[in-house]
Coordinates of C-alpha atoms and ligand atoms in Angstrom, one line a residue:
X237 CA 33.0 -4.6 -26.3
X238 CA 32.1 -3.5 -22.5
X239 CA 28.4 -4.6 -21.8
X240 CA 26.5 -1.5 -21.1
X241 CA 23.3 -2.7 -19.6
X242 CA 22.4 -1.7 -16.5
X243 CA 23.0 -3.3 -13.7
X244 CA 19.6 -4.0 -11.4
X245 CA 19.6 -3.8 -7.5
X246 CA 16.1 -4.6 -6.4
X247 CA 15.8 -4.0 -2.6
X248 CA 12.4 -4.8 -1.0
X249 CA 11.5 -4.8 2.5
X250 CA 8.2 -6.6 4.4
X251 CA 4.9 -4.9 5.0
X252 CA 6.9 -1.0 4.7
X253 CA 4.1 1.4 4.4
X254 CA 4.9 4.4 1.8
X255 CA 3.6 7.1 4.9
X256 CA 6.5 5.5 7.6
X257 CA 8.9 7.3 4.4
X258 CA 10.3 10.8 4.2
X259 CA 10.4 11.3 1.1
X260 CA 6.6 10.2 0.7
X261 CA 5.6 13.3 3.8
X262 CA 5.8 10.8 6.6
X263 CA 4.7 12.6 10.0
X264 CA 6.6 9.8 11.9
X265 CA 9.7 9.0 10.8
X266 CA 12.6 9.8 8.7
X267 CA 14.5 7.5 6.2
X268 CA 17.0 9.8 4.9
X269 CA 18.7 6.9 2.7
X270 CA 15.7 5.6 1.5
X271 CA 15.3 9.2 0.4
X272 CA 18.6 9.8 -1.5
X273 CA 17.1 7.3 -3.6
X274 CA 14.0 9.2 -4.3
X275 CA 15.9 12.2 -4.7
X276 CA 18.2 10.9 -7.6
X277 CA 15.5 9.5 -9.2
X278 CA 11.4 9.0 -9.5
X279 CA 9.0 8.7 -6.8
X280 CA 5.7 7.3 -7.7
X281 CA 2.9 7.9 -5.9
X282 CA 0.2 5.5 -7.2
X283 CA 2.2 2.0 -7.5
X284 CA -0.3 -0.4 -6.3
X285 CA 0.2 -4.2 -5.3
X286 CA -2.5 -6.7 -6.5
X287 CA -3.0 -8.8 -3.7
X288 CA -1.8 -7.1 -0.6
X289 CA -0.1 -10.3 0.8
X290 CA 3.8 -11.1 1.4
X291 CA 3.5 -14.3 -0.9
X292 CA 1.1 -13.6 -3.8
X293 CA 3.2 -10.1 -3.9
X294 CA 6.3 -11.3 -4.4
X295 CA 5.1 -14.3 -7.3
X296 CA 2.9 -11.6 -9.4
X297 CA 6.8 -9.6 -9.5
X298 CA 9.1 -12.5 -10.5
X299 CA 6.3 -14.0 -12.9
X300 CA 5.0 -11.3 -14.5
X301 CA 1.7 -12.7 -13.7
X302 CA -1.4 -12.1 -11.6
X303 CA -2.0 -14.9 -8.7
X304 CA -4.9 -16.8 -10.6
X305 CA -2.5 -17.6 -12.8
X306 CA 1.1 -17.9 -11.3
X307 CA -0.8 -19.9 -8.9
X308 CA 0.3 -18.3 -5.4
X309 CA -3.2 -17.3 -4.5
X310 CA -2.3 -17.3 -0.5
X311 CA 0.3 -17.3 1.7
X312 CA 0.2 -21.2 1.9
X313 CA 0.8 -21.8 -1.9
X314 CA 4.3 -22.0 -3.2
X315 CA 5.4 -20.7 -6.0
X316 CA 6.1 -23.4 -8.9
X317 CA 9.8 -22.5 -10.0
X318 CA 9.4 -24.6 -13.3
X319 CA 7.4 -21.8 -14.6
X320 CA 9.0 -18.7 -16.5
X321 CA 10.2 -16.1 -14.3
X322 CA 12.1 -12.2 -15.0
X323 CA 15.3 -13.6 -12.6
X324 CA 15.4 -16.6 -15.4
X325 CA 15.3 -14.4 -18.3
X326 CA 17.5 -11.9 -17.4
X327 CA 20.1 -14.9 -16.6
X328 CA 19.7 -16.5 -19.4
X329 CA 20.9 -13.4 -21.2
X330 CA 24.0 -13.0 -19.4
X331 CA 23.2 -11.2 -16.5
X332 CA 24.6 -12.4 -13.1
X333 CA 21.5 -12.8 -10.9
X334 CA 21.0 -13.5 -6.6
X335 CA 18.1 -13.3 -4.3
X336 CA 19.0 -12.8 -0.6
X337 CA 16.7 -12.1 2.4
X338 CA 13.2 -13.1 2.4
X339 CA 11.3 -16.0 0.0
X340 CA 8.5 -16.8 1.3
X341 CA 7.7 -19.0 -1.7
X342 CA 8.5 -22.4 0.0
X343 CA 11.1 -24.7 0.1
X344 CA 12.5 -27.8 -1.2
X345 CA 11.1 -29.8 -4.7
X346 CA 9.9 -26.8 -7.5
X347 CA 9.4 -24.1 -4.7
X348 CA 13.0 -23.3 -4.0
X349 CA 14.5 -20.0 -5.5
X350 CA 15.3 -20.8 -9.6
X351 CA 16.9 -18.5 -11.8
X352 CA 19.8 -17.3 -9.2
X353 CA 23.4 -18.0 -9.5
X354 CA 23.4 -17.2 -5.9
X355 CA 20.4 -17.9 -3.5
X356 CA 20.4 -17.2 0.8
X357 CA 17.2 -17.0 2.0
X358 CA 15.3 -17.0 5.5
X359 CA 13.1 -20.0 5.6
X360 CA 9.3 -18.7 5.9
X361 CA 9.0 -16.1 8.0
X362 CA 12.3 -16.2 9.1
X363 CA 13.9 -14.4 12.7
X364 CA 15.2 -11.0 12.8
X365 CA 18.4 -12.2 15.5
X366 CA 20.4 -14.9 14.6
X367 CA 18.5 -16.2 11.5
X368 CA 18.7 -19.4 9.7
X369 CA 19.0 -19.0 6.8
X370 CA 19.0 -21.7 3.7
X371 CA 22.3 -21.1 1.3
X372 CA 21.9 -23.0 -2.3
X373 CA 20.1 -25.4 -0.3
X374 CA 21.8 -25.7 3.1
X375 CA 20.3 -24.6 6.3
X376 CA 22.9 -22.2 8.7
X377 CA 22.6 -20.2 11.5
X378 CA 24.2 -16.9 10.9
X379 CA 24.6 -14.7 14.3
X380 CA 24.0 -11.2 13.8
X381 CA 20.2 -9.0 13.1
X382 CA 18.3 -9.7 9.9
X383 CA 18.5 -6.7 8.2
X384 CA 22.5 -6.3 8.8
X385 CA 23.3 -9.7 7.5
X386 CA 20.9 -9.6 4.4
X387 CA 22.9 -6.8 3.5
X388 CA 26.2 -7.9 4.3
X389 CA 25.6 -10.9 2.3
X390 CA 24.5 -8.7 -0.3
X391 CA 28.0 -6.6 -0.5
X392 CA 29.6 -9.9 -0.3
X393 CA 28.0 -11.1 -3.4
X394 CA 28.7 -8.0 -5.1
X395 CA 31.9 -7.8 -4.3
X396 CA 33.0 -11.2 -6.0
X397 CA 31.0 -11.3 -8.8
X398 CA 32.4 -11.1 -12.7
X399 CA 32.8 -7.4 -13.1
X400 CA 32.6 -7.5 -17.1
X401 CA 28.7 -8.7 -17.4
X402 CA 25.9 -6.5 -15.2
X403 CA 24.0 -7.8 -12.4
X404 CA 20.8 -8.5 -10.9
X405 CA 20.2 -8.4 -7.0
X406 CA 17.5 -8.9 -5.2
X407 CA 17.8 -7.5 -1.5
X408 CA 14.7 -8.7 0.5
X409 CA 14.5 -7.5 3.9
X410 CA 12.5 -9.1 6.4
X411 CA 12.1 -6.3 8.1
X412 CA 9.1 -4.2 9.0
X413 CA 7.4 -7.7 9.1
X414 CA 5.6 -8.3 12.5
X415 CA 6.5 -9.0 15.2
X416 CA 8.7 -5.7 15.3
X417 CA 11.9 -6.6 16.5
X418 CA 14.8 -3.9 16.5
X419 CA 17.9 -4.2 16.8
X420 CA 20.3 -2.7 19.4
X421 CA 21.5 0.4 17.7
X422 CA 17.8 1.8 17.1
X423 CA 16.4 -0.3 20.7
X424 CA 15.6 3.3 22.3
X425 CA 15.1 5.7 19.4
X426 CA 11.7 7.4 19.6
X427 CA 12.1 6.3 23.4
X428 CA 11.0 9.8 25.3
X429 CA 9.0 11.0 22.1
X430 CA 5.4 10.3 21.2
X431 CA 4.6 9.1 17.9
X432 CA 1.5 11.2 16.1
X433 CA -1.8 9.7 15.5
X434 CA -3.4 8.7 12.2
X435 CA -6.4 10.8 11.3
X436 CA -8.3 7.5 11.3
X437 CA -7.1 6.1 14.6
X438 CA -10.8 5.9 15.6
X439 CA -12.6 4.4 13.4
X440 CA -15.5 3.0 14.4
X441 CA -16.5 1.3 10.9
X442 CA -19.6 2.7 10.5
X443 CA -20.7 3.5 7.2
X444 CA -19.1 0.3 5.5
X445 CA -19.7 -3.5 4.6
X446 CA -19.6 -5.7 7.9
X447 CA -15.8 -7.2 6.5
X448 CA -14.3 -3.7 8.2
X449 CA -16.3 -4.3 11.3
X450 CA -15.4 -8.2 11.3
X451 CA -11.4 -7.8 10.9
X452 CA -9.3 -8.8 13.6
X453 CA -6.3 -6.5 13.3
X454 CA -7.2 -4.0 15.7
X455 CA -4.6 -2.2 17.6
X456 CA -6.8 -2.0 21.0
X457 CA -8.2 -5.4 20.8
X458 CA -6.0 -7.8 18.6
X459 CA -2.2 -7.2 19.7
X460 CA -0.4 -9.6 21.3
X461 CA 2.7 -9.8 24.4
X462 CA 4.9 -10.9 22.0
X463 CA 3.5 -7.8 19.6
X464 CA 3.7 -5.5 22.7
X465 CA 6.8 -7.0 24.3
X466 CA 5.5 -5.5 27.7
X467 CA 2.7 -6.4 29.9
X468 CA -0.6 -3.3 29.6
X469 CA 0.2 -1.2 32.4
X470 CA -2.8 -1.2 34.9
X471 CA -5.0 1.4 35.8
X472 CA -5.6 3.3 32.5
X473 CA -8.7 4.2 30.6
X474 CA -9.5 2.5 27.3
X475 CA -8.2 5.3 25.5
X476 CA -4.5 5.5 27.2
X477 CA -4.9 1.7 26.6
X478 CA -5.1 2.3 22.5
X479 CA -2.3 4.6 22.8
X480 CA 0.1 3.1 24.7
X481 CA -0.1 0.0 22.9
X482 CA 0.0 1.9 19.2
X483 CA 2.8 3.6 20.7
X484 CA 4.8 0.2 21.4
X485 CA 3.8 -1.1 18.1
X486 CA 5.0 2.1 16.2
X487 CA 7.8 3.0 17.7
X488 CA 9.2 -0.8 16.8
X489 CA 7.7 -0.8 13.7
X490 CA 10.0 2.5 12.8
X491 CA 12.6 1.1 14.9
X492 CA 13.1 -2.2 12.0
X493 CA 12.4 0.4 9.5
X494 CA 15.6 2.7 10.8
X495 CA 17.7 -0.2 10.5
X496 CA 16.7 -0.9 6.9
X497 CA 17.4 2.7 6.4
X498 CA 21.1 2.7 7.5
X499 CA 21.8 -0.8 5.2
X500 CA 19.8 0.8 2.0
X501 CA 22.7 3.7 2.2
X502 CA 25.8 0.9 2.9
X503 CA 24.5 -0.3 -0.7
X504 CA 24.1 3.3 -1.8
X505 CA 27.3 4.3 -0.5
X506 CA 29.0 1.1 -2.2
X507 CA 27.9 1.5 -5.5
X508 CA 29.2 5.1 -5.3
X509 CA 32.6 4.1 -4.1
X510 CA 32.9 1.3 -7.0
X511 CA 31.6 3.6 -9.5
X512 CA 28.6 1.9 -10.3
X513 CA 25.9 4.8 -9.5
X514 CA 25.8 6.1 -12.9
X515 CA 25.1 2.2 -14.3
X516 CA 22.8 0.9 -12.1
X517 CA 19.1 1.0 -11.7
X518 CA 17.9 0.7 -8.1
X519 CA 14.5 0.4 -6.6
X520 CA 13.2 0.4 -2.7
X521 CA 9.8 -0.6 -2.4
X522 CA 7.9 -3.3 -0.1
X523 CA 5.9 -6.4 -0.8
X524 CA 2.7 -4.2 -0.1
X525 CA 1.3 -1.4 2.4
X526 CA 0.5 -1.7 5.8
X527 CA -2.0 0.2 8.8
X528 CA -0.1 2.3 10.5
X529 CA -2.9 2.6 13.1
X530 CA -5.1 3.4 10.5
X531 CA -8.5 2.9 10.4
X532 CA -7.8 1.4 13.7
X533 CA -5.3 -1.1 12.4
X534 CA -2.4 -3.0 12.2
X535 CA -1.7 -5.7 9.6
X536 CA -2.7 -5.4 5.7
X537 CA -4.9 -7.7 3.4
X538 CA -7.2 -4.9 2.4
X539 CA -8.3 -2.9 -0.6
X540 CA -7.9 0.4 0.8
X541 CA -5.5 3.0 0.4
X542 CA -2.8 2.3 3.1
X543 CA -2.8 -1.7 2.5
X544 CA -2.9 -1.4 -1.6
X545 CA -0.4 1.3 -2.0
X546 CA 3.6 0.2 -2.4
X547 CA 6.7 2.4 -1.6
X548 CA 7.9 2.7 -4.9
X549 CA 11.4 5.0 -5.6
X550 CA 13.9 4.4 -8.1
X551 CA 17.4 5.6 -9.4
X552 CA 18.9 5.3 -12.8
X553 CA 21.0 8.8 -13.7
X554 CA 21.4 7.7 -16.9
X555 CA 17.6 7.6 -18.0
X556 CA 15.7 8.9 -14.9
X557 CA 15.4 12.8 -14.4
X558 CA 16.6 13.7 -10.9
X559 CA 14.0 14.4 -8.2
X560 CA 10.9 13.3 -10.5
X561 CA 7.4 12.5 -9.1
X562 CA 5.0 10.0 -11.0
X563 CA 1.5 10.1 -10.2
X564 CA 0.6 7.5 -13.1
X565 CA -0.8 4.5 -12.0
X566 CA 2.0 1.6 -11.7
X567 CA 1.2 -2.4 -10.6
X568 CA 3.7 -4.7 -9.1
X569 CA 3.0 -6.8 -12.6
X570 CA 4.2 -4.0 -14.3
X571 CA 7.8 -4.4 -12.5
X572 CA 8.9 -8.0 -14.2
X573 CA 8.4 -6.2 -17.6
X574 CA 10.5 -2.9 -17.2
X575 CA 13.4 -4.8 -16.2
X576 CA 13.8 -7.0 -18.9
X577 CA 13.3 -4.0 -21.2
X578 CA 16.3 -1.7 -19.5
X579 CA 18.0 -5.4 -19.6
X580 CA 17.2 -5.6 -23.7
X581 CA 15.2 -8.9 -23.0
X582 CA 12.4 -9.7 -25.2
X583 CA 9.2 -9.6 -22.7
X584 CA 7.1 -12.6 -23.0
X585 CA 4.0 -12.3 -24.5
X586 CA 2.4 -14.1 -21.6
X587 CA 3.3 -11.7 -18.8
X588 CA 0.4 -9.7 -18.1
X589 CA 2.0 -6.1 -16.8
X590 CA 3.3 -3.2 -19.0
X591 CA 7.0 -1.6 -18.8
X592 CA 6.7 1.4 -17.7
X593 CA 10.3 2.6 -18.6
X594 CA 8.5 5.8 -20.8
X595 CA 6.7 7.2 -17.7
X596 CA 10.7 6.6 -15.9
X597 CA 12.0 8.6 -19.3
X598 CA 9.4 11.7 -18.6
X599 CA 6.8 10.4 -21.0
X600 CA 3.3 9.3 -20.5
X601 CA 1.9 6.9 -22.9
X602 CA -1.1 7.3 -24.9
X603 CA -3.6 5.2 -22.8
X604 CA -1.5 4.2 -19.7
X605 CA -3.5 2.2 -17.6
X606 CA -5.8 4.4 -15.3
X607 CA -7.7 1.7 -13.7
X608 CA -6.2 -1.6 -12.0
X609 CA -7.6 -5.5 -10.4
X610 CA -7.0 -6.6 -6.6
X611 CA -8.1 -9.7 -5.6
X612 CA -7.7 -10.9 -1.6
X613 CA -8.3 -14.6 -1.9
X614 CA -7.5 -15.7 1.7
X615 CA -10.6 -15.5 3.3
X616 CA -10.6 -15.1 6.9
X617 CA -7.0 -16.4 7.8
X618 CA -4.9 -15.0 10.3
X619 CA -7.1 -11.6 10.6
X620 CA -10.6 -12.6 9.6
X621 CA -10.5 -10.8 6.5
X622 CA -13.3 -11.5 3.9
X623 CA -11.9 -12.4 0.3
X624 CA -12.7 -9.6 -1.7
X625 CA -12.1 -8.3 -5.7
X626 CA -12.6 -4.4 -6.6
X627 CA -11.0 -2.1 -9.0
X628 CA -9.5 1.3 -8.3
X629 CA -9.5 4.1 -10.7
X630 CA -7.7 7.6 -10.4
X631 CA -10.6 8.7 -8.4
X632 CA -12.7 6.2 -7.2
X633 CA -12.7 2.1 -5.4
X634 CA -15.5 -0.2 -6.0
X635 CA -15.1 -3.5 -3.8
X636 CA -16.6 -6.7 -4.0
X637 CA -16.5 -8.7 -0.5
X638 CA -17.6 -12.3 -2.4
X639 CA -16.8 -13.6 0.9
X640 CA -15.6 -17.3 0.4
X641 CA -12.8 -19.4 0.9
X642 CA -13.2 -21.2 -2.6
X643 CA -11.1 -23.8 -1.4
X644 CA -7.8 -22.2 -1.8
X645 CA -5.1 -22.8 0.3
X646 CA -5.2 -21.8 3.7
X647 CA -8.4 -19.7 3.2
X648 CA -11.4 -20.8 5.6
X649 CA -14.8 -22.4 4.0
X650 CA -17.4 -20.2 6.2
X651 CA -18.8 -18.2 3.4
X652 CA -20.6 -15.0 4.2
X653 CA -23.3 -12.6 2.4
X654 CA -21.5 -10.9 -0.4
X655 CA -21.1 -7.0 0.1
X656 CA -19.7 -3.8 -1.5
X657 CA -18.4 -0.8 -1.2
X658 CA -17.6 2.1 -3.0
X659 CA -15.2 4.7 -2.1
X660 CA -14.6 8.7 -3.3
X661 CA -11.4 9.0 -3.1
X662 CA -11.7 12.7 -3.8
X663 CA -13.8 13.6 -1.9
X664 CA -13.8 10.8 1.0
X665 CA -9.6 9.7 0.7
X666 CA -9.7 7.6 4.3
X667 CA -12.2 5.7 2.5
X668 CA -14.7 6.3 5.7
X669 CA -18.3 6.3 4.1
X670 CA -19.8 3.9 1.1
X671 CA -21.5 5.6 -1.2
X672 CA -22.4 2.1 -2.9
X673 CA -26.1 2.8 -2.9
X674 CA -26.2 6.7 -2.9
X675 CA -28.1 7.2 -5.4
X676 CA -25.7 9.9 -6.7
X677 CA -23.1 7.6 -7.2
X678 CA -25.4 5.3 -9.4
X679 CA -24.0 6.2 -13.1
X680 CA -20.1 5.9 -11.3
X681 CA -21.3 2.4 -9.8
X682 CA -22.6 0.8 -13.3
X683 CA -19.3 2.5 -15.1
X684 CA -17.0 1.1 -12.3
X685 CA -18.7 -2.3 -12.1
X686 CA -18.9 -2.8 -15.8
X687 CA -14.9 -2.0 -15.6
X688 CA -13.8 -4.2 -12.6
X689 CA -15.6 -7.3 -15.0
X690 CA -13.6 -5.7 -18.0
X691 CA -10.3 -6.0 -16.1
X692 CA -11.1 -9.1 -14.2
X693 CA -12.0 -10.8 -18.0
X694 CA -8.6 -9.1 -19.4
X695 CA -6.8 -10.9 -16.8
X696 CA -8.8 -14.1 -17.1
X697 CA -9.7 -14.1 -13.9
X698 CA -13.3 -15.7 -13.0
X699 CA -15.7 -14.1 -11.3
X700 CA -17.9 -15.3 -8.2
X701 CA -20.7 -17.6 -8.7
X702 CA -23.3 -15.8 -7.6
X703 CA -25.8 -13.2 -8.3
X704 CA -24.9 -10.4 -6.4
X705 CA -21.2 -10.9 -8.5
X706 CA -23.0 -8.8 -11.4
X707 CA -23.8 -6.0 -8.8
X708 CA -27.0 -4.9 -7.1
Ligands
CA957 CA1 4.5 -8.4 3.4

């Protein structure tokens, strides 16, 4: 008897912001392919990552499992392979499986890729030209741009695998990952245009805990040559500065994101010409948001909107309504569960996200999650951003800036005074003014506190050990 379950292309990029999408209204760019996925299936609007971090984001999907408890808390722990992940259960019940592109879950002893028949990964980081990349173990150089390759070893995988059992592929680009490297095809697009501003491009962090003041990821102040490319022309104000400098970093930002574009449609275009459309579930999201000049910013890390919020689209004609927008809350935990249920894999009763495969079949439901947990653990690494925990309901954010390095990995031990902040997202969506100690925002602070330590006691996460944890 044929084996009807679907196959499962998973394609992910680096740091690819939902607003630098068509499909999701972007003002600066268009991604036409990325859109054909979007309209043959479900957009959601409100998927949300739980640690807005390459590393931690890409554990909590594999696993199942938040970062307290898969262990990848920063980007300096590596993921323990011994442990029970979605690519292992879906093999072990027949499905051909392969993860090619980015890891970024270490190397060598329990941290290299488990649960692929196939595995050709970038080590770290990686480079977007002429990559080494590590092939079931072994280290080559491959000549050629990131994104092209990832994708041509993708089709090459396909194209010699067992055709009588389904498949599972996961496509990770490196790509929009700093430092914003194009390629030559897309090396002069946006060249004589200029690229619109955020509405936040000015933010002066007022109104807000210290942590948005003390964040080193500002476009004006915090970009580097190799980010630039080009020495600051001389001679203009600090304004033109800001501008000309956002408008080297977005136009290579949308640059990488072009060329993911273009390989997203080779796989949608082969999947057509094998016949495999109607069978296959694909998904295009990204490891977590990014600042577009927002607030400011470039980089991630954060809470708000633009850092926490994934790219999520996916197609499945056999189950998914055509041209369908979600606006129910989804969590990158949630993803590890919903394949294994299209696969008809028994989700274990560990993993700690919910399939979401009724809100994909038009139905909500009956208390769907409407409230989720972040946790930032990597205090002031890299972008001197202080570790934080919040929740975020449909209409409001309550965060908690504890402030410490805790000793994990990477983070730095210079604690500072614990802060929060609480966002109407309604009324205030740029998140520009905390209303933490309005006073007419008291009964929506005790109800949102008392549910971020509901959650974070749900997840068995622990809370800061301090007095301020319990709110002020
Ligand atoms: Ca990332």
């Amino acid at each position: 008897m044929p084996d009807s379950r679907p196959n499962i292309l998973f394609i992910m990029s680096d740091d690819h912001a939902s607003h630098a999408m068509s499909c999701y209204g972007s003002r600066i760019n268009q991604t036409p392919n990325l859109d054909r996925i979007a309209e043959g299936g479900m957009r959601f609007d409100n998927c949300f990552c739980t640690n807005s971090i390459c590393a931690p984001s890409r554990a909590v999907i594999l696993t199942g499992t938040y970062n307290h408890i898969n262990g990848v808390t920063t980007l300096d722990s590596n993921l323990d392979g011994r442990q029970v992940t979605m690519p292992k259960l879906l093999q072990a019940a027949g499905y051909q499986t392969a993860m090619i592109g980015k890891w970024h879950l270490g190397h060598g002893g329990h941290a290299d890729p488990t649960g692929f028949d196939y595995w050709n990964v970038l080590p770290g980081q990686g480079l977007y030209h002429n990559p080494e990349m590590i092939e079931m173990g072994e280290r080559k150089v491959f000549p050629g741009y990131a994104t092209d390759l990832i994708t041509d070893f993708s089709l090459d995988w396909l194209g010699q695998r067992d055709t009588e059992r389904p498949f599972f592929l996961m496509c990770h680009h490196k790509a929009p990952h700093r430092p914003w490297q194009p390629d030559d095809k897309h090396a002069l697009l946006y060249e004589n245009e200029e690229i619109p501003y955020p509405e936040t491009f000015n933010d002066d962090y007022s109104n807000r805990a210290v942590a948005a003041a003390a964040a080193k990821m500002r476009i004006d102040r915090d970009m580097t040559l190799t980010d630039l490319k080009q020495p600051t022309p001389e001679g203009l104000t600090p304004e033109e500065e800001k501008k000309w400098k956002y408008q080297r970093y977005i136009k290579d930002y949308l640059r990488c994101v072009a060329s993911i574009d273009d390989n997203v449609g080779r796989l949608l275009d082969w999947l057509e010409a094998e016949g495999l459309a109607e069978n296959t579930i694909v998904v295009y999201t990204s490891d977590q948001g990014f600042f577009l000049g927002d607030h400011g910013w470039y980089d991630k890390r954060f809470m708000y909107e633009e850092s926490l919020r994934m790219p999520f689209v996916i197609r499945y004609p056999r189950s998914i309504a055509p041209g369908s927008v979600n606006e129910q809350m989804i969590l990158n935990v949630d993803f590890a569960s919903t394949f294994l249920d299209y696969a008809g894999v028994a989700i274990p009763e560990h993993f700690q996200g919910s399939t979401f495969r009724a809100l994909l079949e038009g139905t909500t439901p009956d208390n769907w999650q409407s409230s989720m947990y972040y946790r930032y653990w990597m205090h002031l690494a890299h972008h001197h951003v202080y570790a934080h925990y919040g929740v975020r309901t449909l209409g409001h954010k309550l965060i908690y800036y504890y402030a410490d390095g805790l000793g994990q990995p990477g983070a730095i031990d210079d604690s500072k005074e614990p802060e929060w902040e609480l966002f109407d997202l309604e009324r205030d969506p740029y998140e520009l003014m905390n209303v933490y100690n309005h006073p007419a925002y008291a009964g929506v602070k005790a109800e949102l506190t008392g549910e971020l330590h509901r959650l974070q006691a749900k997840v068995g996460d622990t809370p800061y050990a301090h007095p301020s944890a319990r709110g002020m």
